[in-house]
Amino acid sequence: MVALDDRPQTRSKRRLTLQTSDIAAETTVIRSLDWDRDRFDIEFSLENGTTYNSFLIRGEKVALVDTSHEKFRQLYLDTLTKLIDPQQIDYLIISHTEPDHSGLVGDVLDLNPNITIVGAKVAIQFLENMVHRPFKSQVVKSGERLDLGNGHGLEFVSAPNLHWPDTIFTYDTKTQTLFTCDAFGMHFCDDRTFDEELERIEQEYRHYYDCLMAPNARSVLSAIKRIGELPDVTTVATGHGPLLRYHLTDLMGRYQEWSQTQAKSVKTVGLFYVSGYGDGDRLAHAIAEGIGKTDVVVEAMDLRDAQPQDVRELVELSSGLVIGMPPQSGDMADPAKTAISTILAAANAKQAIGLFEVAGGDDESVDLISNQFREAGLTQGFPAIKLEGTPTEATYQLCEEAGTDLGQWLTRDRAMKQMKALDSDLDKALGRLSGGLYIITAKRGEVSSAMLASWVSQASFEPLGFTIAVAKDRAIESLMKVGDRFVLNILEEGNYQPLMKHFLKRFAPGADRFADIKTYPATNGSPILADSLAYLECEVVSRMECSDHWIVYSTVDAGRVAKADALTAVHHRKVGNHY
Ligand code: FEO
């Protein structure tokens, strides 16, 4: 093992170091040890730093698997060039394009512009935007092989969503080593290359799974199934932390067990569309945003180059399906139509379906496809979204609300269970917390929304401010981000029923909440309800995530009371486990 260091070898000062070691025949790991990194993305804090692992495989041809984080630029490039003349590197395999693995792709290309970059189609597309120069590339799919010679036959395994849609694993038939990048990794930094001491790492292994992999548990199960189709795997060469060899069966088994448990409790929507066609990307994104408000996971797939096996797997693991209509003509029409036939054949009557047009006139007939799914017994998750001209902000709002409707339908059993579950003294006591009755109204451009609220409380004097708890799946939540403006309408005791009844209604996606309601515009543009007792004009200053709600802190710019002697309506509840 070789260690390179930019600082003296004491724990407190060893911020960035590099190690190399041979892990199998003609296979070397280059471990970038980031001793003091204390946070990864926004989702989790690190107690033991992390490592970024890169691998060199020397057959008759040479492949580098992933690179490192750009903070290791000099150390990594010095090490790589000591290990091999960069001109001898034939392939750079990109497992995943997040910068902790691909941060030095441009630098490696600088050393040898003739390298062929190998990756999933989406990875190559992402890289084009990252390195800003032409490069040789080879797109690979699950099951395809690349022969390096001298027995090193590489087989690729598609592993979308672990942790981005671009992920592929690489299996070397000679060394029985599977290179998995984020999957099966852990943020753990120390001198040992392998997982000899289980007790030392198992807590971090679980923490990493919970933060990074659990949200895509069904994708983990699909990937494990594909790994099971490979010959023996004796080493899992991960992109973070120790490589798995000594406790491989145990640790991979844990992923399977945790994912099976997780998959039972989380529902998935498979979202199929043709990227880059019409307005499909943005419409699909809006629908996914809406679904995401309901604790349902969305897994997206591009119909254009989807493999039948991938399509079938995603359909089978999904509780809901959303399809952006493909074009009727052109290059991508036939593969996309074939993919829709595959979806239809794999769908089952317990699923919900939602369809949307992406380019108006040139789309496949949404009604035709809709009928086919209805005949197969699927429930309509939302009415088919048809485009009339170019999508507007109102169209995107409609898509988001349609997605939320679908997600709420999929999670309805859980919501019912929650309502019935707590009939305890505690729950009844909690129900004695009372609040006023309010209606929040907001308008941004041509998009508007409203919500009945009672979890409202003054929170500061200077500036004047208050908080509102807004459930994550409320449509108005999208109009209550930091910097957004809205109106808090305060309802009057004895005179609130008509407004409360109206705004408690379930509105269809995109429906106008203010039809037949008397309003006039506030200075900030949001509607003031003419029949409210008082109103406040507000601006969102900050938000705090609290489980199933956002606590939204807002300051108040202006306000007025219509009737000086009237009282605010009070909301009395019986129980505290639902509204
Ligand atoms: Fe380790 Fe998703 O990057």
Coordinates of C-alpha atoms and ligand atoms in Angstrom, one line a residue:
M1 CA 0.0 0.0 0.0
V2 CA 1.2 3.5 -0.9
A3 CA 0.2 6.6 1.0
L4 CA 0.5 10.1 -0.2
D5 CA -0.3 13.0 2.0
D6 CA -0.3 16.8 1.7
R7 CA 0.1 17.2 5.5
P8 CA 1.8 15.6 8.5
Q9 CA 0.4 12.3 9.5
T10 CA -1.5 13.2 12.6
R11 CA -5.2 12.7 12.9
S12 CA -6.1 16.3 13.5
K13 CA -4.1 17.5 10.6
R14 CA -4.6 14.7 8.1
R15 CA -7.3 16.5 6.1
L16 CA -6.7 15.0 2.6
T17 CA -4.7 11.9 2.0
L18 CA -4.4 9.3 -0.7
Q19 CA -3.8 5.6 -0.7
T20 CA -3.4 3.0 -3.4
S21 CA -3.5 -0.7 -3.0
D22 CA -3.9 -3.8 -5.2
I23 CA -7.3 -5.4 -4.5
A24 CA -7.3 -8.1 -7.2
A25 CA -5.4 -9.3 -10.2
E26 CA -4.3 -6.2 -12.2
T27 CA -6.7 -4.1 -10.3
T28 CA -5.7 -1.1 -8.1
V29 CA -7.8 1.1 -5.9
I30 CA -7.0 4.8 -5.5
R31 CA -8.6 5.9 -2.3
S32 CA -9.0 9.7 -1.7
L33 CA -9.4 10.0 2.0
D34 CA -11.3 13.0 3.1
W35 CA -10.8 12.8 6.9
D36 CA -12.7 15.8 8.1
R37 CA -15.7 16.1 5.7
D38 CA -18.6 16.6 8.1
R39 CA -21.6 16.9 5.7
F40 CA -22.7 15.3 2.6
D41 CA -25.4 17.0 0.4
I42 CA -27.9 18.5 2.7
E43 CA -29.2 15.2 4.0
F44 CA -26.6 13.9 6.4
S45 CA -23.9 14.8 8.7
L46 CA -20.7 12.7 8.7
E47 CA -18.9 11.7 11.8
N48 CA -16.0 9.8 10.2
G49 CA -15.3 11.7 7.0
T50 CA -15.5 9.8 3.8
T51 CA -13.5 8.4 0.9
Y52 CA -13.9 8.6 -2.9
N53 CA -12.7 5.4 -4.5
S54 CA -11.4 5.2 -8.0
F55 CA -10.1 2.0 -9.7
L56 CA -7.6 1.1 -12.3
I57 CA -8.0 -2.2 -14.3
R58 CA -5.0 -3.3 -16.4
G59 CA -5.9 -5.9 -19.0
E60 CA -4.5 -5.7 -22.5
K61 CA -6.4 -2.5 -22.5
V62 CA -6.7 -0.2 -19.5
A63 CA -9.8 1.1 -17.8
L64 CA -10.1 3.7 -15.0
V65 CA -13.4 3.4 -13.1
D66 CA -14.5 6.8 -11.8
T67 CA -12.1 9.6 -10.6
S68 CA -12.3 11.6 -7.4
H69 CA -13.5 14.9 -5.9
E70 CA -11.9 18.0 -7.3
K71 CA -10.5 18.9 -3.9
F72 CA -8.1 16.0 -4.5
R73 CA -7.0 17.3 -7.9
Q74 CA -3.3 17.5 -7.4
L75 CA -3.0 14.4 -5.1
Y76 CA -5.1 12.3 -7.3
L77 CA -3.4 13.2 -10.6
D78 CA 0.1 12.8 -9.1
T79 CA -0.9 9.4 -7.9
L80 CA -2.6 8.3 -11.1
T81 CA 0.4 9.4 -13.2
K82 CA 2.8 7.5 -10.9
L83 CA 0.6 4.4 -11.4
I84 CA 0.3 4.6 -15.1
D85 CA 1.2 6.7 -18.1
P86 CA -2.2 8.4 -18.9
Q87 CA -1.6 7.8 -22.6
Q88 CA -2.1 4.1 -21.8
I89 CA -5.6 4.6 -20.4
D90 CA -8.1 3.4 -23.0
Y91 CA -11.4 3.8 -21.1
L92 CA -12.8 5.9 -18.3
I93 CA -15.9 4.2 -17.0
I94 CA -18.3 6.6 -15.3
S95 CA -20.5 4.9 -12.8
H96 CA -22.3 8.1 -11.8
T97 CA -21.7 11.7 -12.6
E98 CA -22.0 13.3 -9.2
P99 CA -18.9 15.5 -8.7
D100 CA -17.5 13.4 -5.9
H101 CA -16.8 10.7 -8.5
S102 CA -16.6 12.7 -11.7
G103 CA -15.0 15.9 -10.4
L104 CA -11.7 15.2 -12.2
V105 CA -13.0 13.8 -15.6
G106 CA -11.9 17.0 -17.3
D107 CA -8.4 16.7 -15.8
V108 CA -8.0 13.1 -16.9
L109 CA -9.1 14.1 -20.4
D110 CA -6.5 16.9 -20.3
L111 CA -3.9 14.2 -19.7
N112 CA -5.2 12.0 -22.5
P113 CA -7.9 13.4 -24.8
N114 CA -8.2 10.1 -26.6
I115 CA -9.7 8.2 -23.7
T116 CA -13.2 6.8 -24.5
I117 CA -15.6 7.6 -21.7
V118 CA -18.0 4.7 -21.0
G119 CA -21.3 5.2 -19.2
A120 CA -25.1 5.1 -19.3
K121 CA -26.7 7.3 -21.9
V122 CA -27.9 9.8 -19.3
A123 CA -24.4 9.9 -17.7
I124 CA -22.8 10.8 -21.0
Q125 CA -25.4 13.5 -21.5
F126 CA -24.7 14.9 -18.0
L127 CA -20.9 14.8 -18.7
E128 CA -21.3 16.8 -21.9
N129 CA -22.6 19.6 -19.7
M130 CA -19.8 19.1 -17.2
V131 CA -16.6 19.0 -19.2
H132 CA -17.6 21.4 -22.0
R133 CA -15.5 19.8 -24.7
P134 CA -15.9 17.0 -27.3
F135 CA -14.8 13.6 -26.1
K136 CA -15.0 10.0 -27.3
S137 CA -17.8 8.1 -25.7
Q138 CA -19.5 4.7 -25.6
V139 CA -23.0 4.4 -24.2
V140 CA -23.6 1.0 -22.5
K141 CA -26.7 -0.7 -21.3
S142 CA -27.4 -3.5 -18.9
G143 CA -25.9 -6.8 -20.1
E144 CA -23.5 -5.2 -22.5
R145 CA -19.8 -6.1 -22.3
L146 CA -16.4 -4.5 -22.8
D147 CA -13.4 -6.8 -23.2
L148 CA -10.2 -5.4 -21.8
G149 CA -8.3 -8.6 -22.7
N150 CA -6.2 -10.8 -20.4
G151 CA -9.5 -12.2 -19.0
H152 CA -10.9 -8.9 -17.9
G153 CA -14.3 -9.0 -19.5
L154 CA -16.4 -6.2 -18.1
E155 CA -20.2 -6.5 -17.9
F156 CA -22.4 -3.6 -17.2
V157 CA -25.4 -3.6 -14.9
S158 CA -27.9 -0.8 -15.1
A159 CA -28.7 0.5 -11.5
P160 CA -30.8 3.7 -12.0
N161 CA -31.5 5.9 -9.0
L162 CA -28.6 4.5 -7.0
H163 CA -28.0 7.3 -6.5
W164 CA -28.9 9.2 -9.7
P165 CA -30.7 7.9 -12.8
D166 CA -27.3 7.7 -14.5
T167 CA -25.8 4.9 -12.4
I168 CA -24.3 1.7 -13.9
F169 CA -22.3 -1.0 -12.1
T170 CA -19.4 -2.7 -13.7
Y171 CA -18.6 -6.4 -13.1
D172 CA -15.1 -7.8 -13.9
T173 CA -15.5 -11.5 -14.8
K174 CA -11.8 -12.3 -14.1
T175 CA -11.6 -10.8 -10.6
Q176 CA -15.3 -11.3 -9.7
T177 CA -15.3 -7.7 -8.6
L178 CA -18.4 -5.5 -8.9
F179 CA -17.8 -1.8 -9.0
T180 CA -20.9 -0.1 -7.5
C181 CA -20.1 3.5 -6.9
D182 CA -22.6 4.9 -4.3
A183 CA -24.4 1.6 -3.7
F184 CA -23.2 -0.5 -0.7
G185 CA -20.9 2.3 0.3
M186 CA -20.5 4.2 3.5
H187 CA -19.1 7.5 4.6
F188 CA -16.2 6.2 6.6
C189 CA -12.6 7.2 6.4
D190 CA -9.7 5.2 7.8
D191 CA -6.6 3.4 6.6
R192 CA -8.2 0.0 6.1
T193 CA -9.2 -0.7 2.5
F194 CA -11.6 -3.6 3.4
D195 CA -14.5 -4.4 5.7
E196 CA -12.6 -6.7 8.1
E197 CA -14.1 -5.3 11.2
L198 CA -17.9 -5.4 10.9
E199 CA -18.5 -3.7 14.3
R200 CA -16.4 -0.8 13.3
I201 CA -18.5 0.1 10.2
E202 CA -22.0 -1.4 10.5
Q203 CA -23.5 1.7 12.1
E204 CA -22.2 4.0 9.3
Y205 CA -23.3 1.4 6.7
R206 CA -26.9 1.6 8.0
H207 CA -26.8 5.4 8.3
Y208 CA -25.7 5.8 4.7
Y209 CA -28.4 3.4 3.5
D210 CA -31.1 5.3 5.4
C211 CA -30.0 8.6 4.0
L212 CA -29.1 7.7 0.5
M213 CA -30.6 4.4 -0.6
A214 CA -33.8 4.0 1.4
P215 CA -35.8 6.5 -0.6
N216 CA -35.1 4.3 -3.7
A217 CA -35.6 1.0 -1.9
R218 CA -37.4 -0.6 -4.9
S219 CA -34.5 0.4 -7.2
V220 CA -32.1 -1.3 -4.7
L221 CA -34.2 -4.5 -4.9
S222 CA -34.1 -4.3 -8.8
A223 CA -30.3 -3.8 -8.7
I224 CA -29.8 -6.7 -6.3
K225 CA -31.9 -8.9 -8.5
R226 CA -29.6 -8.1 -11.5
I227 CA -26.5 -8.7 -9.4
G228 CA -28.0 -12.1 -8.6
E229 CA -27.9 -12.9 -12.3
L230 CA -24.1 -12.3 -12.5
P231 CA -21.6 -15.1 -11.8
D232 CA -20.1 -15.0 -8.3
V233 CA -19.3 -11.6 -6.8
T234 CA -16.5 -11.9 -4.3
T235 CA -15.7 -8.2 -3.9
V236 CA -18.0 -5.1 -4.0
A237 CA -15.8 -2.2 -4.8
T238 CA -17.8 0.8 -3.6
G239 CA -17.2 4.4 -4.4
H240 CA -17.2 5.4 -0.7
G241 CA -15.6 3.8 2.4
P242 CA -14.2 0.3 2.7
L243 CA -14.6 -2.2 0.0
L244 CA -16.8 -5.2 0.9
R245 CA -15.2 -8.6 0.9
Y246 CA -15.0 -10.2 4.4
H247 CA -18.7 -9.6 5.2
L248 CA -20.0 -9.2 1.7
T249 CA -23.0 -11.7 2.0
D250 CA -24.1 -10.3 5.3
L251 CA -23.9 -6.6 4.2
M252 CA -25.6 -7.1 0.9
G253 CA -28.2 -9.2 2.6
R254 CA -28.9 -6.3 4.9
Y255 CA -29.6 -4.0 1.9
Q256 CA -32.1 -6.6 0.7
E257 CA -33.8 -6.9 4.0
W258 CA -34.0 -3.2 4.7
S259 CA -35.2 -2.5 1.2
Q260 CA -37.9 -5.1 1.4
T261 CA -39.2 -3.6 4.6
Q262 CA -38.9 -0.1 3.2
A263 CA -40.5 -0.9 -0.1
K264 CA -43.6 -2.2 1.7
S265 CA -44.1 1.1 3.5
V266 CA -43.3 3.4 0.6
K267 CA -45.3 3.6 -2.7
T268 CA -43.7 4.4 -6.0
V269 CA -45.0 6.0 -9.2
G270 CA -43.3 5.1 -12.4
L271 CA -43.2 8.2 -14.6
F272 CA -42.6 7.5 -18.3
Y273 CA -42.0 10.2 -20.9
V274 CA -39.8 11.1 -23.8
S275 CA -37.2 13.6 -22.6
G276 CA -36.4 16.5 -25.0
Y277 CA -39.7 16.1 -26.8
G278 CA -42.3 18.9 -26.7
D279 CA -42.7 20.3 -23.2
G280 CA -42.4 16.9 -21.6
D281 CA -39.5 17.5 -19.3
R282 CA -41.0 20.4 -17.5
L283 CA -44.5 18.9 -17.4
A284 CA -43.1 15.7 -16.0
H285 CA -41.1 17.6 -13.5
A286 CA -44.3 19.5 -12.3
I287 CA -46.2 16.2 -11.9
A288 CA -43.3 14.6 -10.0
E289 CA -43.2 17.7 -7.7
G290 CA -46.9 17.2 -6.9
I291 CA -46.5 13.5 -6.3
G292 CA -43.5 14.2 -4.1
K293 CA -45.6 16.3 -1.7
T294 CA -47.4 13.1 -0.6
D295 CA -44.5 10.9 0.5
V296 CA -44.7 8.8 -2.7
V297 CA -41.4 8.1 -4.5
V298 CA -41.2 8.9 -8.2
E299 CA -39.0 7.0 -10.6
A300 CA -38.7 8.5 -14.0
M301 CA -37.8 6.6 -17.2
D302 CA -37.2 7.9 -20.7
L303 CA -39.3 5.9 -23.1
R304 CA -37.0 6.5 -26.1
D305 CA -34.3 4.2 -25.1
A306 CA -35.8 2.2 -22.3
Q307 CA -35.0 -1.5 -22.2
P308 CA -38.2 -3.7 -22.1
Q309 CA -36.8 -5.4 -18.9
D310 CA -36.4 -2.0 -17.3
V311 CA -39.8 -0.9 -18.3
R312 CA -41.4 -4.1 -16.9
E313 CA -39.5 -3.9 -13.7
L314 CA -40.5 -0.3 -13.0
V315 CA -44.2 -1.0 -13.9
E316 CA -44.2 -4.0 -11.6
L317 CA -42.7 -2.2 -8.6
S318 CA -45.0 0.9 -9.1
S319 CA -48.4 1.5 -7.5
G320 CA -49.1 4.3 -9.9
L321 CA -48.1 5.0 -13.5
V322 CA -47.8 8.3 -15.3
I323 CA -47.2 8.5 -19.0
G324 CA -46.3 11.5 -21.1
M325 CA -47.7 10.8 -24.6
P326 CA -45.0 10.0 -27.1
P327 CA -45.0 11.5 -30.6
Q328 CA -47.0 9.8 -33.4
S329 CA -44.2 10.2 -35.9
G330 CA -40.4 10.7 -36.2
D331 CA -37.4 8.7 -35.0
M332 CA -38.5 8.1 -31.4
A333 CA -42.1 7.2 -32.2
D334 CA -41.7 3.4 -32.7
P335 CA -39.5 2.7 -29.6
A336 CA -41.7 4.8 -27.4
K337 CA -44.9 3.1 -28.7
T338 CA -43.3 -0.3 -28.1
A339 CA -42.5 0.8 -24.5
I340 CA -46.1 1.8 -24.0
S341 CA -47.2 -1.6 -25.1
T342 CA -44.8 -3.1 -22.6
I343 CA -46.3 -0.9 -19.8
L344 CA -49.8 -1.9 -20.8
A345 CA -48.9 -5.6 -20.7
A346 CA -47.2 -5.3 -17.3
A347 CA -49.8 -3.1 -15.6
N348 CA -52.3 -4.5 -13.2
A349 CA -55.8 -3.5 -12.1
K350 CA -54.6 -2.4 -8.6
Q351 CA -52.6 0.5 -10.1
A352 CA -53.6 4.1 -10.8
I353 CA -52.8 5.7 -14.2
G354 CA -52.4 9.3 -15.2
L355 CA -51.7 10.5 -18.8
F356 CA -50.5 13.9 -20.1
E357 CA -49.9 15.3 -23.5
V358 CA -46.5 16.9 -24.1
A359 CA -46.8 18.4 -27.6
G360 CA -50.5 18.8 -28.4
G361 CA -51.3 17.7 -32.0
D362 CA -48.3 15.4 -32.6
D363 CA -48.9 13.3 -29.5
E364 CA -50.3 9.8 -29.5
S365 CA -54.0 9.9 -28.8
V366 CA -54.4 10.3 -25.1
D367 CA -58.0 9.1 -25.2
L368 CA -57.0 5.9 -27.0
I369 CA -54.3 5.0 -24.5
S370 CA -56.5 6.0 -21.6
N371 CA -59.2 3.6 -22.8
Q372 CA -56.7 0.8 -23.0
F373 CA -55.6 1.3 -19.4
R374 CA -59.2 1.6 -18.3
E375 CA -60.1 -1.7 -20.0
A376 CA -57.2 -3.2 -18.1
G377 CA -58.9 -2.2 -14.9
L378 CA -56.6 0.6 -13.7
T379 CA -58.0 3.5 -11.8
Q380 CA -57.7 7.0 -13.2
G381 CA -55.3 8.9 -10.8
F382 CA -56.1 12.2 -12.5
P383 CA -58.0 13.2 -15.6
A384 CA -55.8 13.1 -18.7
I385 CA -54.0 16.4 -19.1
K386 CA -54.5 17.8 -22.6
L387 CA -52.5 20.7 -24.0
E388 CA -54.1 23.5 -25.8
G389 CA -51.2 25.5 -27.2
T390 CA -48.0 26.2 -25.3
P391 CA -48.1 25.3 -21.5
T392 CA -48.4 28.3 -19.2
E393 CA -47.8 28.6 -15.4
A394 CA -51.4 27.5 -14.9
T395 CA -50.7 24.3 -16.9
Y396 CA -47.7 23.5 -14.6
Q397 CA -49.9 24.2 -11.6
L398 CA -52.5 21.9 -13.0
C399 CA -49.8 19.2 -13.4
E400 CA -48.5 19.6 -9.9
E401 CA -52.0 19.4 -8.4
A402 CA -52.7 16.4 -10.6
G403 CA -49.6 14.7 -9.2
T404 CA -50.6 15.5 -5.7
D405 CA -54.1 14.0 -6.3
L406 CA -52.5 10.8 -7.6
G407 CA -50.2 10.6 -4.6
Q408 CA -53.0 11.2 -2.1
W409 CA -55.0 8.5 -3.8
L410 CA -52.1 6.1 -3.4
T411 CA -51.7 6.9 0.3
R412 CA -55.3 7.1 1.2
D413 CA -55.2 3.8 3.2
R414 CA -52.5 5.2 5.3
A415 CA -54.3 8.4 5.9
M416 CA -57.5 6.5 6.9
K417 CA -55.5 4.3 9.3
Q418 CA -53.9 7.4 10.9
M419 CA -57.4 8.9 11.4
K420 CA -58.6 5.7 13.1
A421 CA -55.5 4.8 14.9
L422 CA -55.4 7.2 17.8
D423 CA -58.5 7.2 19.9
S424 CA -56.5 7.6 23.1
D425 CA -56.7 10.1 25.9
L426 CA -53.6 11.7 24.6
D427 CA -55.2 12.3 21.2
K428 CA -58.3 13.7 22.7
A429 CA -56.2 16.0 24.9
L430 CA -54.2 17.2 21.9
G431 CA -57.5 18.0 20.2
R432 CA -58.2 20.6 22.9
L433 CA -55.5 22.8 21.4
S434 CA -57.5 25.4 19.6
G435 CA -56.8 28.0 16.9
G436 CA -58.6 30.6 14.9
L437 CA -60.1 30.0 11.5
Y438 CA -58.3 31.6 8.5
I439 CA -58.0 31.3 4.8
I440 CA -54.7 31.8 3.2
T441 CA -54.9 33.2 -0.4
A442 CA -51.9 33.6 -2.8
K443 CA -51.4 34.7 -6.4
R444 CA -48.2 34.6 -8.4
G445 CA -48.6 35.6 -12.0
E446 CA -51.6 33.7 -13.4
V447 CA -51.4 31.0 -10.7
S448 CA -53.5 31.3 -7.5
S449 CA -54.5 29.1 -4.7
A450 CA -56.2 29.1 -1.2
M451 CA -56.3 27.0 1.9
L452 CA -58.3 26.9 5.1
A453 CA -55.9 27.1 8.1
S454 CA -56.1 27.1 11.8
W455 CA -52.5 26.3 12.9
V456 CA -51.6 30.0 12.9
S457 CA -49.7 31.7 15.7
Q458 CA -48.1 35.1 16.2
A459 CA -44.3 34.6 16.5
S460 CA -42.5 38.0 16.7
F461 CA -43.0 41.7 17.5
E462 CA -40.1 43.2 15.6
P463 CA -40.7 42.7 12.8
L464 CA -44.3 41.7 13.2
G465 CA -44.4 38.1 12.3
F466 CA -46.4 34.8 12.7
T467 CA -46.1 31.1 11.8
I468 CA -48.5 28.9 9.9
A469 CA -48.2 25.1 9.7
V470 CA -48.9 24.0 6.1
A471 CA -49.3 20.3 5.3
K472 CA -46.7 19.3 2.7
D473 CA -49.3 18.0 0.3
R474 CA -51.3 21.3 0.1
A475 CA -51.4 22.9 -3.3
I476 CA -50.8 26.4 -1.9
E477 CA -47.4 25.2 -0.4
S478 CA -45.8 25.9 -3.8
L479 CA -46.8 29.5 -3.5
M480 CA -45.4 29.8 0.1
K481 CA -41.7 29.5 -0.5
V482 CA -39.3 32.1 1.0
G483 CA -39.9 35.5 -0.6
D484 CA -43.5 34.7 -1.7
R485 CA -46.3 37.0 -0.7
F486 CA -49.8 36.0 0.4
V487 CA -52.8 37.2 2.4
L488 CA -54.0 35.8 5.6
N489 CA -57.8 36.3 5.7
I490 CA -59.2 36.1 9.3
L491 CA -62.8 34.7 9.5
E492 CA -65.5 36.1 11.7
E493 CA -67.2 34.2 14.5
G494 CA -70.8 33.5 13.5
N495 CA -70.1 34.4 9.9
Y496 CA -67.5 31.9 8.7
Q497 CA -69.5 28.9 7.5
P498 CA -70.0 29.7 3.8
L499 CA -66.3 30.5 3.3
M500 CA -65.2 27.5 5.4
K501 CA -67.5 25.2 3.4
H502 CA -66.3 26.5 0.1
F503 CA -62.6 26.2 0.8
L504 CA -62.9 22.8 2.5
K505 CA -64.1 21.4 -0.8
R506 CA -61.9 19.1 -2.8
F507 CA -60.9 21.0 -5.9
A508 CA -60.1 19.3 -9.2
P509 CA -56.5 19.8 -10.4
G510 CA -56.1 23.3 -11.7
A511 CA -59.6 24.4 -10.6
D512 CA -60.2 28.1 -9.8
R513 CA -60.6 28.3 -6.0
F514 CA -62.1 31.8 -6.3
A515 CA -65.0 31.1 -8.7
D516 CA -68.1 32.7 -7.2
I517 CA -66.2 34.2 -4.3
K518 CA -66.1 37.9 -3.8
T519 CA -62.5 39.2 -3.7
Y520 CA -60.5 42.3 -4.3
P521 CA -56.7 42.5 -4.8
A522 CA -54.3 43.3 -2.0
T523 CA -51.3 45.5 -2.6
N524 CA -49.2 42.3 -3.0
G525 CA -51.6 41.0 -5.6
S526 CA -53.1 38.1 -3.6
P527 CA -56.9 38.0 -3.3
I528 CA -58.6 39.5 -0.2
L529 CA -61.8 37.7 0.7
A530 CA -64.5 40.4 0.9
D531 CA -66.4 38.5 3.6
S532 CA -63.5 38.1 5.9
L533 CA -63.3 39.9 9.3
A534 CA -59.7 41.2 8.7
Y535 CA -56.8 40.5 6.5
L536 CA -53.0 40.7 6.7
E537 CA -50.6 41.1 3.8
C538 CA -47.6 38.9 4.4
E539 CA -44.2 37.7 3.0
V540 CA -42.6 34.4 3.8
V541 CA -39.2 34.8 5.5
S542 CA -38.3 31.3 6.4
R543 CA -39.6 27.7 6.5
M544 CA -38.8 24.9 8.9
E545 CA -39.5 21.3 7.9
C546 CA -41.6 19.5 10.6
S547 CA -42.4 16.0 9.6
D548 CA -45.6 16.2 7.5
H549 CA -45.9 20.0 7.7
W550 CA -43.8 23.1 6.9
I551 CA -43.8 25.7 9.6
V552 CA -43.8 28.9 7.5
Y553 CA -42.6 32.1 9.3
S554 CA -43.9 35.3 7.6
T555 CA -43.7 39.0 8.3
V556 CA -46.7 41.3 8.0
D557 CA -46.6 44.4 5.7
A558 CA -50.2 45.7 6.0
G559 CA -53.6 44.8 7.4
R560 CA -57.1 46.0 8.1
V561 CA -60.1 45.0 10.2
A562 CA -63.6 45.3 8.6
K563 CA -65.6 45.2 11.8
A564 CA -64.0 46.6 14.9
D565 CA -66.2 44.8 17.5
A566 CA -66.4 41.4 15.8
L567 CA -64.5 38.3 17.1
T568 CA -62.3 35.8 15.3
A569 CA -63.9 32.5 14.6
V570 CA -62.4 29.7 16.7
H571 CA -61.8 26.1 15.6
H572 CA -62.7 23.6 18.2
R573 CA -61.6 20.0 17.5
K574 CA -62.2 16.6 19.1
V575 CA -59.0 14.9 18.3
G576 CA -55.4 15.9 17.5
N577 CA -54.4 13.1 15.0
H578 CA -56.0 14.7 11.9
Y579 CA -57.8 17.9 10.9
Ligands
FEO1 FE1 -21.2 9.6 -4.1 FE2 -24.1 10.3 -5.5 O1 -22.3 10.5 -5.2

